[in-house]
Short mmCIF file of C-alpha atoms in Angstrom, two decimals:
data_model
loop_
_atom_site.label_atom_id
_atom_site.label_comp_id
_atom_site.label_asym_id
_atom_site.label_seq_id
_atom_site.Cartn_x
_atom_site.Cartn_y
_atom_site.Cartn_z
CA UNK A 1 79.99 13.60 -0.08
CA UNK A 2 78.90 16.40 2.27
CA UNK A 3 77.96 18.56 -0.68
CA UNK A 4 75.84 15.74 -2.13
CA UNK A 5 74.15 15.21 1.24
CA UNK A 6 73.41 18.89 1.58
CA UNK A 7 72.03 18.93 -1.95
CA UNK A 8 69.68 16.02 -1.17
CA UNK A 9 68.46 17.76 1.97
CA UNK A 10 67.84 20.93 0.01
CA UNK A 11 65.78 19.08 -2.61
CA UNK A 12 63.80 17.26 0.10
CA UNK A 13 63.12 20.52 1.90
CA UNK A 14 62.03 22.15 -1.33
CA UNK A 15 59.65 19.29 -2.11
CA UNK A 16 58.22 19.53 1.40
CA UNK A 17 57.73 23.25 1.05
CA UNK A 18 56.02 22.79 -2.31
CA UNK A 19 53.79 20.05 -0.83
CA UNK A 20 52.85 22.26 2.12
CA UNK A 21 52.20 25.16 -0.20
CA UNK A 22 50.00 23.00 -2.45
CA UNK A 23 48.05 21.77 0.58
CA UNK A 24 47.54 25.30 1.86
CA UNK A 25 46.42 26.38 -1.60
CA UNK A 26 43.93 23.50 -1.76
CA UNK A 27 42.57 24.35 1.68
CA UNK A 28 42.17 28.00 0.69
CA UNK A 29 40.50 27.08 -2.59
CA UNK A 30 38.12 24.68 -0.83
CA UNK A 31 37.21 27.31 1.76
CA UNK A 32 36.43 29.84 -0.95
CA UNK A 33 34.36 27.35 -2.95
CA UNK A 34 32.45 26.21 0.14
CA UNK A 35 31.61 29.79 1.05
CA UNK A 36 30.41 30.52 -2.48
CA UNK A 37 28.45 27.27 -2.70
CA UNK A 38 26.72 28.04 0.59
CA UNK A 39 25.68 31.36 -0.90
CA UNK A 40 23.98 29.52 -3.75
CA UNK A 41 26.73 29.65 -6.36
CA UNK A 42 26.00 26.56 -8.48
CA UNK A 43 29.27 26.87 -10.41
CA UNK A 44 31.27 26.92 -7.16
CA UNK A 45 29.46 23.82 -5.96
CA UNK A 46 30.15 22.08 -9.28
CA UNK A 47 33.85 22.97 -8.99
CA UNK A 48 33.94 21.71 -5.40
CA UNK A 49 32.30 18.45 -6.42
CA UNK A 50 34.65 17.98 -9.37
CA UNK A 51 37.71 18.49 -7.14
CA UNK A 52 36.62 15.83 -4.66
CA UNK A 53 34.46 13.42 -6.69
CA UNK A 54 37.19 10.82 -7.18
CA UNK A 55 38.00 10.86 -3.47
CA UNK A 56 34.34 10.41 -2.58
CA UNK A 57 33.92 7.52 -5.00
CA UNK A 58 37.21 5.90 -3.99
CA UNK A 59 36.25 5.88 -0.32
CA UNK A 60 32.73 4.72 -1.19
CA UNK A 61 34.18 1.76 -3.09
CA UNK A 62 36.45 0.81 -0.20
CA UNK A 63 33.51 1.01 2.21
CA UNK A 64 31.08 -1.02 0.09
CA UNK A 65 33.36 -3.31 -1.91
CA UNK A 66 31.03 -3.00 -4.89
CA UNK A 67 31.22 -0.66 -7.86
CA UNK A 68 27.43 -0.46 -8.11
CA UNK A 69 27.02 0.22 -4.39
CA UNK A 70 29.85 2.75 -4.54
CA UNK A 71 28.04 4.57 -7.36
CA UNK A 72 24.83 4.63 -5.31
CA UNK A 73 26.61 5.81 -2.16
CA UNK A 74 28.45 8.51 -4.10
CA UNK A 75 25.14 9.66 -5.56
CA UNK A 76 23.65 9.81 -2.05
CA UNK A 77 26.55 11.95 -0.84
CA UNK A 78 26.47 14.30 -3.83
CA UNK A 79 22.72 14.75 -3.51
CA UNK A 80 22.93 15.52 0.21
CA UNK A 81 26.06 17.67 0.01
CA UNK A 82 24.38 21.05 -0.66
CA UNK A 83 22.41 20.63 2.57
CA UNK A 84 25.38 19.18 4.46
CA UNK A 85 27.60 22.16 3.63
CA UNK A 86 25.75 24.18 6.25
CA UNK A 87 27.30 21.91 8.87
CA UNK A 88 30.89 22.49 7.76
CA UNK A 89 32.47 24.74 10.41
CA UNK A 90 36.03 24.70 9.09
CA UNK A 91 37.46 22.95 12.18
CA UNK A 92 39.08 20.40 9.86
CA UNK A 93 40.14 20.40 6.22
CA UNK A 94 37.18 20.17 3.88
CA UNK A 95 38.48 16.86 2.51
CA UNK A 96 38.62 15.38 6.02
CA UNK A 97 35.12 16.62 6.79
CA UNK A 98 33.89 15.23 3.47
CA UNK A 99 35.29 11.78 4.30
CA UNK A 100 33.27 11.88 7.52
CA UNK A 101 30.16 12.68 5.47
CA UNK A 102 30.84 9.66 3.23
CA UNK A 103 31.38 7.32 6.19
CA UNK A 104 28.18 8.53 7.88
CA UNK A 105 26.26 8.08 4.62
CA UNK A 106 27.61 4.52 4.37
CA UNK A 107 26.43 3.80 7.92
CA UNK A 108 22.97 5.18 7.10
CA UNK A 109 22.82 3.10 3.95
CA UNK A 110 23.77 -0.07 5.84
CA UNK A 111 21.06 0.60 8.42
CA UNK A 112 18.48 1.09 5.68
CA UNK A 113 19.57 -2.10 3.93
CA UNK A 114 19.38 -4.02 7.21
CA UNK A 115 15.91 -2.63 7.91
CA UNK A 116 14.77 -3.51 4.39
CA UNK A 117 16.22 -7.02 4.69
CA UNK A 118 14.50 -7.57 8.03
CA UNK A 119 11.21 -6.27 6.64
CA UNK A 120 11.53 -8.53 3.59
CA UNK A 121 12.28 -11.52 5.82
CA UNK A 122 9.27 -10.74 8.02
CA UNK A 123 7.08 -10.35 4.95
CA UNK A 124 8.38 -13.67 3.63
CA UNK A 125 7.50 -15.38 6.92
CA UNK A 126 4.00 -13.90 6.86
CA UNK A 127 3.59 -14.90 3.24
CA UNK A 128 4.65 -18.48 3.99
CA UNK A 129 2.32 -18.61 7.00
CA UNK A 130 -0.55 -17.29 4.87
CA UNK A 131 0.10 -19.87 2.16
CA UNK A 132 0.17 -22.61 4.79
CA UNK A 133 -3.10 -21.41 6.30
CA UNK A 134 -4.72 -21.26 2.87
CA UNK A 135 -3.48 -24.75 2.05
CA UNK A 136 -4.83 -26.10 5.35
CA UNK A 137 -8.16 -24.35 4.80
CA UNK A 138 -8.38 -25.83 1.29
CA UNK A 139 -7.64 -29.29 2.67
CA UNK A 140 -10.37 -28.88 5.30
CA UNK A 141 -12.88 -27.77 2.65
CA UNK A 142 -11.99 -30.69 0.41
CA UNK A 143 -12.28 -33.11 3.32
CA UNK A 144 -15.66 -31.66 4.36
CA UNK A 145 -17.10 -31.87 0.83
CA UNK A 146 -15.99 -35.49 0.59
CA UNK A 147 -17.21 -36.37 4.09
CA UNK A 148 -20.61 -34.78 3.44
CA UNK A 149 -21.19 -37.39 0.75
CA UNK A 150 -21.41 -39.94 3.56
CA UNK A 151 -24.36 -38.13 5.17
CA UNK A 152 -28.02 -38.74 4.42
CA UNK A 153 -29.68 -36.44 1.90
CA UNK A 154 -31.55 -34.37 4.52
CA UNK A 155 -28.45 -33.81 6.64
CA UNK A 156 -26.28 -33.02 3.61
CA UNK A 157 -28.79 -30.54 2.15
CA UNK A 158 -29.24 -28.76 5.48
CA UNK A 159 -25.49 -28.55 6.13
CA UNK A 160 -24.82 -27.29 2.60
CA UNK A 161 -27.30 -24.43 3.01
CA UNK A 162 -25.88 -23.37 6.39
CA UNK A 163 -22.33 -23.55 5.04
CA UNK A 164 -23.47 -21.29 2.19
CA UNK A 165 -24.21 -18.61 4.79
CA UNK A 166 -27.92 -19.06 5.42
CA UNK A 167 -29.27 -18.82 8.96
CA UNK A 168 -31.10 -21.80 10.36
CA UNK A 169 -34.39 -19.91 9.91
CA UNK A 170 -33.58 -19.22 6.24
CA UNK A 171 -32.53 -22.83 5.67
CA UNK A 172 -35.79 -23.97 7.25
CA UNK A 173 -37.81 -21.87 4.79
CA UNK A 174 -35.82 -23.22 1.81
CA UNK A 175 -36.29 -26.81 2.96
CA UNK A 176 -39.88 -26.19 4.07
CA UNK A 177 -39.25 -27.64 7.53
CA UNK A 178 -39.37 -26.29 11.06
CA UNK A 179 -36.39 -24.33 12.34
CA UNK A 180 -36.03 -26.86 15.15
CA UNK A 181 -35.62 -29.58 12.54
CA UNK A 182 -32.75 -27.67 10.96
CA UNK A 183 -31.12 -27.25 14.38
CA UNK A 184 -31.38 -31.01 15.05
CA UNK A 185 -30.03 -31.87 11.59
CA UNK A 186 -27.01 -29.58 12.09
CA UNK A 187 -26.20 -31.19 15.43
CA UNK A 188 -26.59 -34.65 13.92
CA UNK A 189 -24.46 -33.74 10.91
CA UNK A 190 -21.64 -32.50 13.16
CA UNK A 191 -21.81 -35.69 15.21
CA UNK A 192 -21.60 -37.89 12.13
CA UNK A 193 -18.75 -35.84 10.66
CA UNK A 194 -16.76 -36.23 13.91
CA UNK A 195 -17.30 -39.97 13.72
CA UNK A 196 -16.12 -40.06 10.10
CA UNK A 197 -13.01 -38.08 11.07
CA UNK A 198 -12.24 -40.40 14.00
CA UNK A 199 -12.61 -43.45 11.76
CA UNK A 200 -10.20 -41.96 9.23
CA UNK A 201 -7.67 -41.09 11.94
CA UNK A 202 -7.70 -44.57 13.48
#
């Protein structure tokens, strides 16, 4: 029994030593690739990305919960990584540092999405308000056109010209009347329109 126990311990120790050795080898390889990639070695950067791509994407999927969003987040990280490598000081394993980069990228992406959502909501509110204002303006125009039919010909003609953008002096020349007459007709037209509105409201 003791021999079996010692044998198990030996195998466990050997596995641990191999695991530690593999980890040290990975750390050394990463450090060498990072150094080369920083120096502009495209092949070293490609190797570094290939070694860690699945880890990046796996974490991205866990952070986003969506395959499509994970693809986008992974793309963001891979695109930014050449620039980010300048910030890797070697205080932690490259894989640990890379996870931090992915998490930070996810936070940035969430902030952008929130900002976009808020902007879209604000735009939607403005759009609805604009549509409401346009609808109200259209209703007022339709009411005015209909109400003008209840005015006398002189008042209706004068009001129509002024609503078309003519000044009272210009309307007076078109109608061949004094400017004071146009001024009186406009005041009278407004008074009659208010009365029509009050009658409709009552």
